[in-house]
């Protein structure tokens, strides 16, 4: 494919570090979603590209694929205008924009404006779409506007490629973890 | 025209009652804009239709018409989620969405969630586009999505119709005010 | 307005020279449409910009304005690929694209590929939107993509400005009055 | 996926029966494209949905994927307005719409308006997107507007799933192997 995207390490990705979740009775984890492809939209509620493109694309993914095949999550990674995007504001946003999938609130950074998960994953900004394979390995990180055709192709490949080895737990260095 | 809109009274409209302005060194008034057609967008920063349609249309009007012919204003009429849409949040929104025209903050209602100017003008919700003629008379109030073709036609008619009588000060009841 | 458009002569425009009409039991003429604003879309059925933008805009104008206020016409001005855009092809096109307004077929040029009305009006290509005032005077000629907001404003101004003098036609039948 | 699509037989599909090709020095065949996923758009040049959605999607597929991974073809399956959509008209259309991929002209039907390949494949109308796997087996037939996200996912799955067995063709030349 022509569009730029990153192929990332083969180890399962670290879990999100969040201060809370919206739309989620139980906190989702990458571990609990093993077996599914996972699409995570890192966004800010006052980021125009997130609102016009990222959120609608997230909804479309959620509508197209079976929930036991592809999971969709939001991650509110606020790195600017912090005062304007606190939890109450996010709740209003999620309500007004009819967002039905779980949205995690990225934990504030220890030193600086960038929140913890955003820093850990090395995100460049918002929106960023993170695509994880069925083993929880981060396969693609797309910053900015990603076209539906490309996103569909990446998800389709992850859906197909990983099926055969789903019984074969991933290995990280010396050891293989049980699932 | 087929689309619904209101033809309103012939008297100059009451001034806006706001707690402050963004993007305006001096507070704009309808009186100070006499001679121009005035387009006012009543919006809420967390209203999806305002963000996807109203704000872009306001920008397009501002770009198309000469500023001494058509003035564009925003009016932040918050009637829900008040905690999420305070001044600091609006400032972040105006910055992120590159809004260059003056935005007034409608004054909180005395009893209830609806702010004062919104109540005074009898608005049904957001977005609402208010179109004033060159005399400050409210001619059209369009609630919801208004098509560009219709909005252009209404502004064009106001631009043309009122020019001839611009020297003829408007009258309100018994008296005619000097300009 | 910022967008380029031509202000043209004050005399009533020459009639169209066509080899036939579709969707018109009686051949429309500019003279027969006096009193109305007239929007004429010069197009070619195989011109991508005409199909994606011009034709939909023509339909929107026809739907928005009362037919006794604004008349909409098409003019098939073929200046290339003549073999592919004969009358039978145009009839199929008009049927498939659900075009309900009258469409004139510009008469073939005497010497060269440019048809007669297109040459007479000095059109640069397709799509071109021609806007005539209530007296049949050509007021605006917009080549290429014209935004709905601008087109609406131009029509609105023509609708309003000319109303007062509608009883005083510059040319009606045998004579032309001075203005 | 929720959207309707057909899963079709496992045997390689029959070749197209065409009267000629545009944009193709050598006639493409499904056999010659073995090893690639093949996207074929059955369209008519005067079909509005084909022009507004199908053709742009075909171009986007061609731009996104490497040509040795995904091949894109057009198939002009005229079943109405035959006089208006002959080869010369199609050539003008292909030129004006900047179509760069090969376009086959479906052979006229022996008895009736439906052309031969369209009949053989049992297509319901235009546009129809046919997706073939790396072995030339027809996997999906989507009639009408297909969303980019879905089309991307189907292509992505075909790209990934078939890679492992690409050396084991079900039918190549004289014989077909059981799968």
mmCIF file of N, CA and C in Angstrom, chain D residues 15 43 50 94 162:
data_model
loop_
_atom_site.group_PDB
_atom_site.id
_atom_site.type_symbol
_atom_site.label_atom_id
_atom_site.label_comp_id
_atom_site.label_asym_id
_atom_site.label_seq_id
_atom_site.Cartn_x
_atom_site.Cartn_y
_atom_site.Cartn_z
ATOM 1 N N UNK D 15 -13.951 -17.119 -18.093
ATOM 2 C CA UNK D 15 -13.362 -15.889 -18.624
ATOM 3 C C UNK D 15 -14.454 -14.943 -19.131
ATOM 4 N N UNK D 43 -20.065 -1.996 -15.239
ATOM 5 C CA UNK D 43 -20.692 -0.670 -15.206
ATOM 6 C C UNK D 43 -21.284 -0.335 -16.573
ATOM 7 N N UNK D 50 -22.800 4.262 -11.099
ATOM 8 C CA UNK D 50 -21.477 3.833 -11.583
ATOM 9 C C UNK D 50 -20.530 5.021 -11.651
ATOM 10 N N UNK D 94 -14.205 7.160 -21.254
ATOM 11 C CA UNK D 94 -12.964 6.725 -20.606
ATOM 12 C C UNK D 94 -11.924 7.850 -20.622
ATOM 13 N N UNK D 162 -5.200 -16.090 0.862
ATOM 14 C CA UNK D 162 -4.857 -16.953 -0.259
ATOM 15 C C UNK D 162 -3.359 -17.078 -0.443
#
